[in-house]
Amino acid sequence: MSAVWINPMGSFHFRSRIHGFNALHSRAASNRLLCFSLVKAATEDGFVVVEDDIHALLEILPRDLQENLRNEPRKDQLLEVVLDLGRLPEARFLGESGGQYLRNTEISLRELEQAQKAVGEFGGDNRAGIEGTLHRISAIRSRKGLIVGLTCRVGRAVTGHVEMVRDLLQYKESILFLGRPGVGKTTVMREIARVLADELHRRVVIVDTSNEIGGDGDVPHAAIGGARRMQVPQPSMQHRVMIEAVENHMPEVVIVDEIGTEAEALACRSIAERGVMLIGTAHGERMGNIIKNPTLSDLVGGIETVTLGDEEARARRSQKSILERKAPPTFPFLIEMRERNYWVTHRTERSVDMLLHGKKPLVEVRKRDDQFKVVIERWTTYDEDGI
């Protein structure tokens, strides 16, 4: 087992808004300005959090909840606020299980209506945003279409994640990220977009279905740097916008969040076959989840049943009917984001073949040490069983 150390803190220049004075952002490629608020100190995971406009999220909440959260000592770790009709409002924090009730009276229908008016119109995926920020508001509706619950999720621009994969970006090969909700996949997409556009000088187009990567509003958030952003009118149209991005705007890199349908998987293959680098995410915690998912298995090459001849079956010491990968994978690299600072990297083609044959592939484990440096452990045996 070999290990490689990488400095986790890349350069990150910005324009901050401090008491009305603006510090100029410096970037080699252009004079584009970023509009972040104060940069916080490094977190426990070794990342730098750029805390932008959390007050904008608080303003849509009932007034007493605003005061509670402004005085909350863990405000920097706030993950989301949950408002459900007839229930106590709840705040959830990063790294903590469960939540904390913010008061001892239930949320009323009037309070939900006021929050909805402050947010504006929800899209077909029941998501909305606050213009100029990365915050996401998601609605729960009754059978009659009435909003009976809101999940108000804090959006933050974070730098430091990209150091976990900076070496892979040099290969110009597509990368698929897996991970449970909340592990930081969208945050990684946002920073990769900035680094590819501003530091590696690639033509980057983000297909932003719910405005999560580039923020709400017609002008994308400065956290994506010089990357361009295409908004999607309806979630069902994401695959069409992906193809339109390639045909109309000549990108070198296309970034897409939450690949979830067969049409989107086929669009990814079409884009990859045109020589365009893809950076994408999909729901699932392990490679096996994608292999077994008939909708998304094409992302890793797809699976087919092959019948072997008698001699071949005896030579392989296997059954006559076996599973084989039927095509090259759309994404040559697949990364399982187990935790924010613990990733497992696959060379997709090799790992899929070995898993289908019931073997454990060799992978790279990427994590941070006690000094927040990225450590890459190569030739590590995968900790999941074969398919």
XYZ file of C-alpha atoms in Angstrom:
387
model
C 0.000 0.000 0.000
C 1.397 3.397 -1.000
C 0.259 6.814 0.126
C 0.414 10.253 -1.475
C 0.059 13.514 0.467
C -1.568 16.534 -1.130
C -1.886 20.021 0.329
C -5.631 20.394 1.003
C -5.806 24.148 0.672
C -5.658 25.374 -2.904
C -5.611 29.077 -3.709
C -9.010 30.745 -3.508
C -9.227 34.461 -4.217
C -12.505 36.310 -3.832
C -14.230 39.581 -3.298
C -15.773 39.837 0.166
C -18.460 42.198 1.383
C -17.142 43.673 4.649
C -18.800 46.783 6.120
C -19.541 48.071 2.625
C -15.946 47.873 1.393
C -15.051 45.497 -1.411
C -11.788 43.590 -1.616
C -10.908 42.874 -5.198
C -10.972 39.317 -6.427
C -7.853 38.270 -8.365
C -7.947 35.582 -10.988
C -5.464 34.908 -13.777
C -8.081 34.201 -16.424
C -10.263 37.312 -16.006
C -11.340 40.123 -13.719
C -14.634 38.505 -12.822
C -15.689 39.389 -9.261
C -17.089 37.063 -6.655
C -19.549 38.312 -4.088
C -19.107 36.110 -1.046
C -19.448 37.202 2.538
C -16.826 36.534 5.172
C -14.657 33.447 4.819
C -14.790 31.329 7.955
C -11.875 29.443 9.437
C -11.131 25.872 8.382
C -13.743 23.402 9.594
C -13.009 20.211 11.468
C -12.836 18.452 8.096
C -10.156 20.820 6.820
C -12.432 22.750 4.442
C -12.882 26.516 4.219
C -16.533 27.510 4.410
C -17.585 30.663 2.605
C -20.668 31.658 4.596
C -22.863 33.473 2.127
C -26.171 35.105 2.944
C -27.502 32.837 5.683
C -29.518 35.865 6.800
C -31.501 35.561 3.546
C -32.633 32.084 4.573
C -33.518 33.195 8.086
C -35.710 36.009 6.754
C -38.272 33.576 5.328
C -38.757 31.941 8.747
C -41.210 33.107 11.449
C -39.755 36.036 13.376
C -39.234 34.189 16.658
C -37.308 31.437 14.848
C -35.097 34.050 13.211
C -34.055 35.378 16.613
C -33.439 31.903 18.001
C -31.159 30.953 15.126
C -29.288 34.271 15.039
C -28.314 33.634 18.653
C -27.554 29.950 18.099
C -23.839 29.263 18.791
C -23.852 26.444 16.209
C -25.274 28.627 13.450
C -22.222 27.954 11.272
C -23.094 24.241 11.353
C -26.792 24.712 10.523
C -27.848 22.182 7.879
C -31.580 22.776 7.494
C -34.726 24.005 9.177
C -37.869 21.858 8.967
C -41.317 23.481 9.145
C -44.225 21.003 9.163
C -47.841 21.992 9.708
C -49.012 21.179 13.238
C -45.529 20.181 14.419
C -42.732 21.888 16.295
C -40.159 23.637 14.069
C -36.841 21.804 14.042
C -33.243 22.770 13.231
C -30.711 20.168 12.122
C -26.960 20.578 12.307
C -24.011 19.052 10.466
C -22.459 16.060 12.185
C -25.354 15.580 14.612
C -28.083 12.964 14.527
C -31.605 14.145 15.169
C -32.528 17.801 15.504
C -33.305 20.569 17.950
C -36.760 22.052 18.455
C -36.759 25.827 18.098
C -39.861 26.584 20.175
C -42.694 24.823 22.024
C -45.595 25.845 19.724
C -46.551 24.195 16.449
C -46.176 25.657 12.960
C -49.397 27.208 11.678
C -50.784 27.302 8.152
C -50.398 31.103 8.159
C -46.674 30.816 8.903
C -46.222 28.373 6.019
C -48.124 30.725 3.692
C -45.924 33.647 4.717
C -42.778 31.598 4.104
C -44.115 30.549 0.704
C -44.764 34.176 -0.271
C -41.233 35.116 0.756
C -39.750 32.334 -1.358
C -41.881 32.637 -4.469
C -42.938 30.026 -6.988
C -41.979 26.353 -6.625
C -40.964 24.327 -9.669
C -42.288 21.003 -10.890
C -39.925 19.229 -8.508
C -41.378 21.195 -5.553
C -38.120 23.076 -5.085
C -37.461 26.789 -4.950
C -34.530 29.008 -4.098
C -33.688 32.479 -2.857
C -32.285 34.635 -5.626
C -28.567 35.246 -5.437
C -27.982 32.491 -2.869
C -27.358 28.737 -2.811
C -30.153 27.969 -0.354
C -32.821 25.428 -1.330
C -36.427 25.358 -0.152
C -38.335 22.101 -0.742
C -42.083 21.722 -0.262
C -44.293 18.871 0.933
C -47.832 19.087 -0.421
C -51.156 17.581 0.602
C -53.267 15.596 -1.843
C -55.037 18.854 -2.697
C -51.762 20.575 -3.560
C -51.580 22.667 -0.398
C -48.090 23.148 1.046
C -48.015 21.485 4.476
C -44.269 21.304 5.017
C -41.038 23.084 4.088
C -37.427 21.943 4.271
C -35.196 25.014 4.268
C -31.695 23.826 3.439
C -28.637 26.031 3.918
C -26.462 26.393 0.818
C -22.802 27.245 1.373
C -19.890 27.715 -0.992
C -17.070 25.523 0.293
C -13.503 25.228 -0.905
C -11.166 22.338 -0.149
C -13.207 19.413 -1.482
C -11.598 19.554 -4.917
C -8.189 18.723 -3.490
C -9.484 15.186 -2.958
C -9.716 14.713 -6.759
C -7.540 17.408 -8.291
C -5.169 14.806 -9.753
C -8.059 13.026 -11.518
C -9.218 16.223 -13.210
C -5.959 16.286 -15.172
C -6.930 13.060 -16.992
C -9.883 14.765 -18.735
C -11.960 11.636 -18.136
C -15.514 11.568 -16.826
C -16.161 11.103 -13.105
C -19.351 9.890 -11.399
C -19.909 10.660 -7.709
C -22.114 8.479 -5.506
C -23.206 9.165 -1.955
C -26.152 9.433 0.357
C -28.103 12.721 0.481
C -26.273 15.365 2.504
C -22.765 13.984 2.081
C -21.719 16.932 -0.101
C -22.062 15.814 -3.744
C -23.538 19.090 -4.993
C -20.937 21.100 -3.072
C -18.207 19.122 -4.830
C -19.837 19.755 -8.241
C -19.848 23.477 -7.554
C -16.167 23.655 -6.644
C -15.078 21.365 -9.484
C -16.916 23.671 -11.906
C -14.975 26.661 -10.576
C -11.590 24.927 -10.680
C -12.087 23.523 -14.183
C -13.207 26.902 -15.543
C -10.902 29.286 -13.664
C -7.755 27.283 -12.976
C -7.679 24.666 -15.739
C -9.261 27.033 -18.301
C -11.817 24.588 -19.690
C -15.118 25.481 -21.316
C -17.568 24.320 -18.646
C -21.361 24.188 -18.881
C -23.485 23.232 -15.864
C -26.911 21.697 -16.496
C -28.623 22.972 -13.358
C -32.023 21.324 -12.976
C -33.053 22.737 -9.604
C -30.615 25.674 -9.511
C -28.736 23.908 -6.718
C -25.268 24.220 -8.227
C -25.447 27.783 -9.516
C -28.030 29.182 -7.120
C -31.414 30.745 -7.800
C -31.924 33.640 -10.191
C -30.856 34.361 -13.757
C -27.302 35.345 -12.798
C -25.419 32.304 -11.460
C -23.755 32.423 -8.064
C -20.107 33.466 -8.074
C -19.115 30.149 -6.444
C -19.084 28.456 -9.877
C -16.456 30.884 -11.165
C -16.385 31.307 -14.941
C -18.466 28.185 -15.670
C -21.645 28.782 -17.652
C -25.007 27.602 -16.361
C -28.034 26.307 -18.284
C -31.275 26.181 -16.314
C -33.833 23.425 -16.884
C -37.537 24.387 -17.172
C -38.804 21.035 -15.861
C -36.920 18.103 -14.279
C -38.232 15.805 -17.018
C -36.378 17.936 -19.595
C -32.920 17.535 -18.060
C -31.751 15.031 -20.698
C -32.784 17.385 -23.526
C -30.908 20.318 -22.016
C -27.829 18.105 -21.597
C -27.791 17.343 -25.336
C -28.607 20.977 -26.176
C -25.616 22.113 -24.105
C -23.257 20.000 -26.213
C -24.814 20.779 -29.590
C -25.155 24.546 -29.093
C -22.387 25.685 -26.765
C -19.313 23.536 -27.506
C -18.326 22.698 -23.929
C -15.257 20.716 -23.008
C -16.911 19.722 -19.724
C -20.583 19.174 -18.854
C -21.581 19.020 -15.180
C -24.926 17.492 -14.210
C -26.339 16.770 -10.765
C -28.652 13.886 -9.835
C -28.686 11.609 -12.872
C -31.751 9.498 -12.207
C -33.602 8.389 -15.347
C -32.856 6.132 -18.287
C -33.118 9.098 -20.674
C -30.495 10.983 -18.672
C -28.212 7.933 -18.607
C -28.498 7.658 -22.410
C -27.819 11.385 -22.763
C -24.663 10.928 -20.687
C -23.461 8.172 -23.021
C -24.198 10.311 -26.081
C -22.209 13.201 -24.594
C -19.279 10.992 -23.599
C -19.117 9.471 -27.093
C -18.640 12.988 -28.494
C -15.458 13.362 -26.464
C -16.882 15.699 -23.833
C -15.819 15.226 -20.211
C -18.719 14.600 -17.810
C -18.867 15.281 -14.095
C -22.053 13.875 -12.572
C -23.744 12.582 -9.452
C -26.232 9.777 -8.853
C -28.050 8.533 -5.775
C -26.550 5.353 -4.363
C -23.869 4.665 -1.796
C -21.878 1.884 -3.485
C -20.932 0.844 -6.999
C -23.098 -2.258 -6.562
C -26.173 -0.013 -6.270
C -25.537 1.335 -9.772
C -24.692 -2.079 -11.270
C -27.955 -3.547 -9.957
C -30.058 -0.542 -10.978
C -31.468 -1.272 -14.465
C -32.136 2.440 -15.026
C -28.596 3.618 -14.277
C -26.411 0.568 -14.971
C -25.522 1.962 -18.407
C -23.443 4.611 -16.613
C -20.965 1.872 -15.673
C -21.263 -0.090 -18.922
C -24.509 -1.988 -18.419
C -24.959 -5.689 -17.711
C -25.974 -8.589 -19.914
C -26.325 -12.326 -19.406
C -23.876 -14.388 -21.447
C -24.176 -18.144 -22.041
C -20.829 -19.929 -22.144
C -19.995 -23.098 -23.977
C -19.263 -26.233 -21.983
C -15.500 -25.964 -22.400
C -15.422 -22.267 -21.536
C -17.566 -22.823 -18.431
C -15.250 -25.611 -17.273
C -12.174 -23.464 -17.922
C -13.659 -20.629 -15.863
C -15.047 -23.021 -13.265
C -18.335 -21.143 -13.442
C -21.944 -21.644 -14.448
C -22.853 -21.530 -18.103
C -24.901 -18.333 -17.660
C -22.875 -15.445 -16.259
C -23.144 -11.669 -16.035
C -20.808 -9.551 -18.151
C -20.350 -5.850 -18.776
C -21.784 -5.138 -22.213
C -20.145 -1.801 -23.125
C -17.404 0.599 -22.033
C -18.533 2.656 -19.029
C -19.763 6.193 -19.604
C -17.761 7.283 -16.544
C -14.211 5.847 -16.427
C -13.919 6.945 -12.788
C -16.506 6.341 -10.043
C -16.133 7.783 -6.551
C -18.084 6.609 -3.519
C -18.361 9.509 -1.078
C -18.662 7.544 2.154
C -18.137 10.670 4.277
C -17.152 14.252 3.488
C -13.501 13.370 4.004
C -13.464 9.647 3.128
C -13.847 8.678 -0.541
C -13.348 5.380 -2.379
C -12.198 5.734 -6.002
C -12.832 3.072 -8.653
C -11.401 2.599 -12.105
C -14.904 1.744 -13.290
C -14.198 -0.799 -16.021
C -11.889 -2.911 -13.883
C -14.040 -2.757 -10.752
C -17.279 -3.677 -12.538
C -15.673 -6.694 -14.233
C -14.219 -8.003 -10.987
C -17.427 -7.480 -9.028
C -19.436 -9.335 -11.691
C -16.973 -12.233 -11.401
C -17.449 -12.305 -7.630
C -14.055 -10.799 -6.840
C -13.004 -7.747 -4.863
C -11.275 -5.067 -6.951
C -8.387 -2.880 -5.861
C -9.377 0.736 -5.249
C -7.942 4.032 -4.010
C -9.046 5.329 -0.616
C -8.864 9.131 -0.366
C -9.096 10.686 3.076
C -7.645 13.413 5.277
C -5.117 12.898 8.048
C -4.917 14.722 11.381
C -3.322 17.756 9.674
C -6.131 17.852 7.062
C -3.789 16.737 4.280
C -5.266 14.494 1.603
C -3.889 10.977 1.798
C -4.364 8.569 -1.121
C -4.007 4.893 -0.236
C -3.475 2.966 -3.469
C -4.053 -0.721 -4.164
C -6.503 -1.132 -1.301
C -8.871 -4.129 -1.430
C -12.491 -3.046 -1.841
C -14.591 -3.710 1.263
C -17.763 -4.876 -0.539
C -18.559 -8.356 -1.884
C -19.009 -9.220 -5.559
C -22.321 -9.090 -7.379
